[in-house]
Coordinates of C-alpha atoms in Angstrom, one line a residue:
M1344 CA 38.7 60.4 67.7
A1345 CA 40.9 57.5 66.4
A1346 CA 40.6 54.4 64.7
R1347 CA 42.9 51.5 63.0
T1348 CA 42.4 48.9 60.6
Y1349 CA 41.1 45.6 61.7
S1350 CA 42.5 42.2 59.8
V1351 CA 43.1 39.0 60.0
A1352 CA 46.0 39.7 57.0
P1353 CA 49.9 39.2 58.8
A1354 CA 51.2 42.4 59.5
A1355 CA 54.2 40.9 57.8
S1356 CA 52.6 41.0 54.4
N1357 CA 51.7 44.8 53.6
Y1358 CA 48.0 44.0 52.5
F1359 CA 47.0 47.5 54.5
D1360 CA 48.4 50.0 56.3
N1361 CA 48.8 49.5 59.8
T1362 CA 48.8 52.8 61.3
T1363 CA 46.4 54.7 63.7
T1364 CA 44.1 57.3 62.1
T1365 CA 42.9 60.4 64.4
A1366 CA 40.9 63.1 63.9
I1367 CA 39.3 66.3 66.2
V1368 CA 35.9 66.7 66.6
Q1369 CA 34.5 70.1 67.1
Y1370 CA 31.1 71.1 68.5
R1371 CA 29.3 74.1 67.7
G1372 CA 27.1 75.8 70.6
Y1373 CA 27.2 77.0 74.4
Y1374 CA 29.3 74.4 76.3
T1375 CA 31.6 74.5 79.1
P1376 CA 35.0 72.4 77.4
S1377 CA 36.5 70.1 79.1
S1378 CA 40.4 69.2 78.9
P1379 CA 41.7 67.5 75.9
P1380 CA 41.5 63.8 75.7
S1381 CA 44.5 61.5 75.6
L1382 CA 44.9 59.2 72.6
P1383 CA 42.9 56.0 73.6
H1384 CA 44.4 52.6 73.5
L1385 CA 43.4 50.8 70.9
P1386 CA 43.6 47.3 70.0
A1387 CA 46.0 45.0 68.3
Y1388 CA 45.0 45.7 64.5
N1389 CA 44.3 41.6 64.3
D1390 CA 42.5 41.4 68.1
T1391 CA 39.4 39.3 66.8
N1392 CA 37.7 39.3 70.2
A1393 CA 37.9 43.1 70.8
S1394 CA 36.2 43.3 67.1
V1395 CA 33.5 40.8 67.7
Q1396 CA 32.5 42.8 71.2
V1397 CA 32.5 46.1 70.0
M1398 CA 30.5 45.3 67.2
A1399 CA 28.2 43.0 69.7
S1400 CA 27.8 46.1 71.7
L1401 CA 25.9 48.1 69.1
R1402 CA 22.7 48.8 69.8
N1403 CA 20.0 51.5 69.1
L1404 CA 18.4 53.5 71.7
A1405 CA 14.6 52.4 70.8
D1406 CA 12.3 51.6 73.6
A1407 CA 8.5 51.6 73.9
K1408 CA 8.7 55.3 74.7
H1409 CA 11.1 56.0 71.7
P1410 CA 10.4 53.6 68.8
C1411 CA 12.8 52.9 65.7
N1412 CA 10.6 52.8 63.4
V1413 CA 12.1 51.7 59.9
P1414 CA 10.6 51.7 56.3
L1415 CA 10.1 48.1 55.0
S1416 CA 10.4 49.4 51.3
T1417 CA 12.1 52.1 49.8
S1418 CA 12.0 53.9 46.7
T1419 CA 15.1 55.9 46.8
K1420 CA 18.2 54.0 45.7
L1421 CA 21.8 54.9 47.1
I1422 CA 25.1 54.5 45.6
Y1423 CA 28.3 54.5 48.0
T1424 CA 31.5 55.4 46.8
A1425 CA 34.5 53.9 48.7
S1426 CA 38.1 55.1 47.6
L1427 CA 41.2 53.4 48.4
N1428 CA 44.7 55.1 47.7
S1429 CA 48.2 55.2 48.7
Y1430 CA 50.3 58.4 48.5
P1431 CA 54.3 58.1 48.0
C1432 CA 56.3 59.3 51.1
I1433 CA 60.0 60.8 50.8
N1434 CA 62.5 57.7 50.7
N1435 CA 59.1 55.1 51.0
S1436 CA 59.5 56.6 54.8
C1437 CA 55.6 55.9 55.9
S1438 CA 54.9 52.7 57.5
G1439 CA 52.3 51.7 55.1
A1440 CA 52.4 49.0 52.3
N1441 CA 55.8 50.1 50.1
G1442 CA 56.3 52.6 52.2
T1443 CA 53.3 55.0 51.3
R1444 CA 50.6 56.2 53.1
F1445 CA 47.1 55.2 53.1
A1446 CA 44.1 57.5 52.0
A1447 CA 40.6 56.5 52.3
S1448 CA 37.4 57.7 52.2
N1449 CA 33.6 56.6 51.9
I1450 CA 31.5 59.0 49.9
K1451 CA 27.3 58.1 49.5
F1452 CA 25.0 60.3 47.9
N1453 CA 21.5 59.8 46.5
A1454 CA 21.3 62.0 43.5
L1455 CA 22.3 60.4 40.3
E1456 CA 22.5 64.3 38.9
S1457 CA 25.5 67.0 38.3
K1458 CA 25.0 70.8 38.7
S1459 CA 27.2 73.5 38.2
E1460 CA 26.8 77.5 38.2
D1461 CA 28.8 77.3 34.7
P1462 CA 26.7 76.0 32.1
D1463 CA 30.8 75.9 29.9
F1464 CA 31.7 73.4 32.9
S1465 CA 33.1 70.1 31.4
P1466 CA 34.5 67.5 34.1
S1467 CA 37.7 66.3 32.9
M1468 CA 36.8 62.7 34.2
V1469 CA 33.1 61.8 34.3
F1470 CA 32.5 59.3 36.9
D1471 CA 30.6 56.3 35.7
S1472 CA 28.4 54.5 38.7
G1473 CA 27.5 52.0 36.7
P1474 CA 24.3 49.6 37.3
Y1475 CA 22.7 49.1 40.9
E1476 CA 24.1 45.4 40.8
V1477 CA 27.7 46.8 40.7
C1478 CA 30.2 44.2 40.7
F1479 CA 33.6 44.1 42.0
L1480 CA 36.6 43.5 40.5
I1481 CA 40.3 42.6 42.5
E1482 CA 42.8 43.4 40.4

């Protein structure tokens, strides 16, 4: 699996880390493994046509035989947390902004409670998810 940032920002502006991320997906089960895949060719970070084509091609598998019924009202509220970080590299040698490397995560959860096997556990920092109507502040 491979991915690259899509951005219309100029590459020289260092608004984002213009590197490729890769992952190895390992399946469990009984199957005959194929040969290892090669790294795919990825479009340029600012290739708007490629981005539009990919987004336009996303479809579900719903048809009359396999309907895709989604709820029209919900009672569960979900909170999504996106984390963006940059980590230093020796001699600022990485190709991210200011010679750093980029790290991100998208963590989603629907339980707003904390459980611990240790009743004396006290986290060093408490995450305040705030109200559901979250405003984003860019510093």
